[in-house]
Backbone as a printed PyTorch tensor [residue, N CA C, xyz], in Angstrom:
tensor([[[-178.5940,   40.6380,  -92.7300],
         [-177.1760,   40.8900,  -92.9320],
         [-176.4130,   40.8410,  -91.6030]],

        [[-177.1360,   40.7930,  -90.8290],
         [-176.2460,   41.3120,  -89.3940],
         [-175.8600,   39.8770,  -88.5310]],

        [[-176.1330,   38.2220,  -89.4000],
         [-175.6240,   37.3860,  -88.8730],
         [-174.2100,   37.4710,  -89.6450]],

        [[-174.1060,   37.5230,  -91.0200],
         [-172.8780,   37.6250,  -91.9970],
         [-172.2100,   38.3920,  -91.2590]],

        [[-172.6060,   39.6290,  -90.7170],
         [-171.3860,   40.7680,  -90.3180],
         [-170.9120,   40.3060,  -88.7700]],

        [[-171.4970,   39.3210,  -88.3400],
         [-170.9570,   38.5950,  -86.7640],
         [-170.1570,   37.7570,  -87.2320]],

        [[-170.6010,   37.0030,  -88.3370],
         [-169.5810,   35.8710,  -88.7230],
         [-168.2710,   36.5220,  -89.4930]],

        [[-168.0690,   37.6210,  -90.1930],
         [-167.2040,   38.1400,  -90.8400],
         [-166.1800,   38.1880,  -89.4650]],

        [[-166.8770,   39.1030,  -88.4610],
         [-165.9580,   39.6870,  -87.7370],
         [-165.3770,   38.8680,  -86.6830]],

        [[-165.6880,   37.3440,  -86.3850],
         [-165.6950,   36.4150,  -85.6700],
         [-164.3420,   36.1100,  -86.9310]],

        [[-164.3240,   35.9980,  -87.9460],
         [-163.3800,   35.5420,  -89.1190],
         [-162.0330,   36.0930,  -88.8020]],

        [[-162.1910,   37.5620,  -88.6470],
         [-161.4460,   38.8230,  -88.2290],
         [-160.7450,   39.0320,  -87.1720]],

        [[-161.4610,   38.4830,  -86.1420],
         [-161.2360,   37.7600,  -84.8420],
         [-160.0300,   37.1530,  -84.5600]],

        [[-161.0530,   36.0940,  -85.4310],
         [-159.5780,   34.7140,  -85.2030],
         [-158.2970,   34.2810,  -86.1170]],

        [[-158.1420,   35.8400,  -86.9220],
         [-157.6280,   35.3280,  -87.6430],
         [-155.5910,   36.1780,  -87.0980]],

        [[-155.3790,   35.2280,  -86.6890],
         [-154.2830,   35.2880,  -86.2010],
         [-152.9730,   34.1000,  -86.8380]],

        [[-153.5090,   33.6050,  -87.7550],
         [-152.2490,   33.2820,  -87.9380],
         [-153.2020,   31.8600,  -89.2150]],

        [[-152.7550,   32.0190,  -90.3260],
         [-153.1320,   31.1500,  -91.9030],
         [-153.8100,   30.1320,  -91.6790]],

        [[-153.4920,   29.4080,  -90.7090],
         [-154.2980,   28.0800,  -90.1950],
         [-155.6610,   28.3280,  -89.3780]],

        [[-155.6510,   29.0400,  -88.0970],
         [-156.5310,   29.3770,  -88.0750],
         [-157.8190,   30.2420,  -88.9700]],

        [[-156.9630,   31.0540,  -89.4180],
         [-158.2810,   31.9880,  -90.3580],
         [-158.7700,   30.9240,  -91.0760]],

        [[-157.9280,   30.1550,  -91.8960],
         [-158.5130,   28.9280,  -92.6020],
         [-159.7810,   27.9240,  -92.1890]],

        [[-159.7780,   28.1190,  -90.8420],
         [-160.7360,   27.0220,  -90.2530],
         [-161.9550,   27.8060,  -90.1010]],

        [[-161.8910,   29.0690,  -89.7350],
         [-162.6560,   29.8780,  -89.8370],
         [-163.4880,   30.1810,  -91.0680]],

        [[-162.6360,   30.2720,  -91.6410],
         [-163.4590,   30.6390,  -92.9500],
         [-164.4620,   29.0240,  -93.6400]],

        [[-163.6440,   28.2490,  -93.5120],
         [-164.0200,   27.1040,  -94.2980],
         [-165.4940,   26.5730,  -92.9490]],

        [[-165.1490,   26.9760,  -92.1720],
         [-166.3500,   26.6420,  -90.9640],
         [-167.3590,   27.6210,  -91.4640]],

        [[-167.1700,   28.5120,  -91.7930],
         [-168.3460,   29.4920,  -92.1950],
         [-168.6100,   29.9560,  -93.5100]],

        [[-168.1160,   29.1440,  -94.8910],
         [-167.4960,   29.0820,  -96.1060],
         [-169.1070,   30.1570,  -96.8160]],

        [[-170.2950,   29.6390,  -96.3800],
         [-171.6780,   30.0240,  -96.9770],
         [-171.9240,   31.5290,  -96.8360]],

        [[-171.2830,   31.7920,  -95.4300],
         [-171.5880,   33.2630,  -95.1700],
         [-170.5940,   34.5870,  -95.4770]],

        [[-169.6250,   33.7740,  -95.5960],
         [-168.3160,   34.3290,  -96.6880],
         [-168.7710,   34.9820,  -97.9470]],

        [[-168.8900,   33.7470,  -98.3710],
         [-169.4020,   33.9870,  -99.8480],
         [-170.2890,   34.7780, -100.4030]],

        [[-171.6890,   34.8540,  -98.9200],
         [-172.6710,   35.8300,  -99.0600],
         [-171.9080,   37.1820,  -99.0960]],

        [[-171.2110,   37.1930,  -97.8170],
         [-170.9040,   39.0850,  -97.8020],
         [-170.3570,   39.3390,  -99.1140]],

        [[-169.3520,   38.1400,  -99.2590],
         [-168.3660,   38.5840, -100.7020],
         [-169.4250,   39.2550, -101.7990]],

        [[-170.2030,   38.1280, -101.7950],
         [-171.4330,   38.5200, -103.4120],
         [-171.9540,   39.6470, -102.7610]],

        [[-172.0070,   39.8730, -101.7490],
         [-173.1700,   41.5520, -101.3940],
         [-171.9500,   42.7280, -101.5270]],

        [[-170.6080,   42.2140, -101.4240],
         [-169.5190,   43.4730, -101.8840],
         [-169.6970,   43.8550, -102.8640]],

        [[-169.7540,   42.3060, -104.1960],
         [-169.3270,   42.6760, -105.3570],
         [-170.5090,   43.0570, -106.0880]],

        [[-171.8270,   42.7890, -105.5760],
         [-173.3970,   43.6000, -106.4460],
         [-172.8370,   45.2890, -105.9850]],

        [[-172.1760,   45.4730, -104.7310],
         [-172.0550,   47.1970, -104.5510],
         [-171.0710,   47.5350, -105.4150]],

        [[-170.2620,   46.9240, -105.6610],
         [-169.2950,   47.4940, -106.8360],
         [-169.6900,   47.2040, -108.3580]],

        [[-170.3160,   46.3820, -108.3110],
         [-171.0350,   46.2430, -109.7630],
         [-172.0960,   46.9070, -110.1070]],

        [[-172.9220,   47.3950, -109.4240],
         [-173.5370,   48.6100, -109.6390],
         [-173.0040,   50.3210, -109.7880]],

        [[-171.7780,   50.1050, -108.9110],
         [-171.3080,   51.4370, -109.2980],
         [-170.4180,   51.9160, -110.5550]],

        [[-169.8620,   50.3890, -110.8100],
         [-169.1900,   50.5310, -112.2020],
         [-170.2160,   50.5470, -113.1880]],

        [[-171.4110,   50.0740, -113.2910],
         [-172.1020,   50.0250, -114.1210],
         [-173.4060,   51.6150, -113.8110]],

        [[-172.6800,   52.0630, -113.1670],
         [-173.5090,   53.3350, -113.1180],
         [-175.1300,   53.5990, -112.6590]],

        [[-175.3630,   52.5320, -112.2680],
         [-176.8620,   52.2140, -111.6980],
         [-176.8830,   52.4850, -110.3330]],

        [[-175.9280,   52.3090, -109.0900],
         [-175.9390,   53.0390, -108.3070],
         [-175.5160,   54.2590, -107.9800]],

        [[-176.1310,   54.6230, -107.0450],
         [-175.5460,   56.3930, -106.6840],
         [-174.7720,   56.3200, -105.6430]],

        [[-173.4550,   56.5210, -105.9030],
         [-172.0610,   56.4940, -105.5920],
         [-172.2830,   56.6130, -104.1650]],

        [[-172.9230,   57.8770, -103.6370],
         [-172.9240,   58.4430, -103.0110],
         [-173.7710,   58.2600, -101.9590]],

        [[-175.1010,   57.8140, -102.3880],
         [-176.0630,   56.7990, -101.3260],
         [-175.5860,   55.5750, -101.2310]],

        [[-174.9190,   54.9610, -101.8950],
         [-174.4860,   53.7790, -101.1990],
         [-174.0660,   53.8080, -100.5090]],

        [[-172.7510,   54.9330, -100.5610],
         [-171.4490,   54.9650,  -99.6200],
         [-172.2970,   55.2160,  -98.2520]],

        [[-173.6560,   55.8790,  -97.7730],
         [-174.2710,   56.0120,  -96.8220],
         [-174.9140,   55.0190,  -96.3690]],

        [[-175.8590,   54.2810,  -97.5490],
         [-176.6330,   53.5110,  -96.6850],
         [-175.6740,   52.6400,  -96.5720]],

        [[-174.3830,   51.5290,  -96.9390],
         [-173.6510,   50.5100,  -96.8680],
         [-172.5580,   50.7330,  -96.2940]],

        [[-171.5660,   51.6580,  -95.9430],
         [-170.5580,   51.5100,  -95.6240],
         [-170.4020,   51.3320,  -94.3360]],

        [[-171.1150,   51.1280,  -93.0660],
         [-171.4460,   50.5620,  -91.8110],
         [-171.4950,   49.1590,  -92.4500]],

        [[-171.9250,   48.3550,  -93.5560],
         [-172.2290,   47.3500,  -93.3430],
         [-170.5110,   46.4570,  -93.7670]],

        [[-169.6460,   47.3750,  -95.0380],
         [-169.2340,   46.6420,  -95.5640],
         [-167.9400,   47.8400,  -95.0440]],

        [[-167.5980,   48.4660,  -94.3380],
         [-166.2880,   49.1630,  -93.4550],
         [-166.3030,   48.4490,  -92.1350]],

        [[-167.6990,   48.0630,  -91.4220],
         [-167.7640,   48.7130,  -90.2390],
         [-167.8750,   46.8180,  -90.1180]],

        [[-167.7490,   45.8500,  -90.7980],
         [-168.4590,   44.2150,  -90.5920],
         [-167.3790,   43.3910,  -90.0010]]])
């Protein structure tokens, strides 16, 4: 996970103005998509009640506050 969270924040970085973020993102379109899908399994587990709200928020929120 910790190349996605360089590339997120490299995204984050450069994103200063629609055109650039754009190039950014579309330059790194694969690893986007990864973090995105690793957001939405953490929220899809919590709506669906299979995760524990509360250990996630521990073990993940460095990954998906802090990326």
């Amino acid at each position: 996970m910790y190349h996605v969270r360089d590339v997120v924040r490299e995204i984050f970085d450069c994103s200063h103005g629609k055109e650039k973020t754009l190039v950014c993102v579309t330059d790194e379109e694969t690893n986007v998509i990864q973090f995105l899908n690793f957001l939405e399994e953490i929220a899809i587990s919590i709506e669906a009640d299979v995760g524990d709200k509360d250990l996630v928020r521990i073990q993940f929120e460095g990954i998906a506050v802090g990326a």
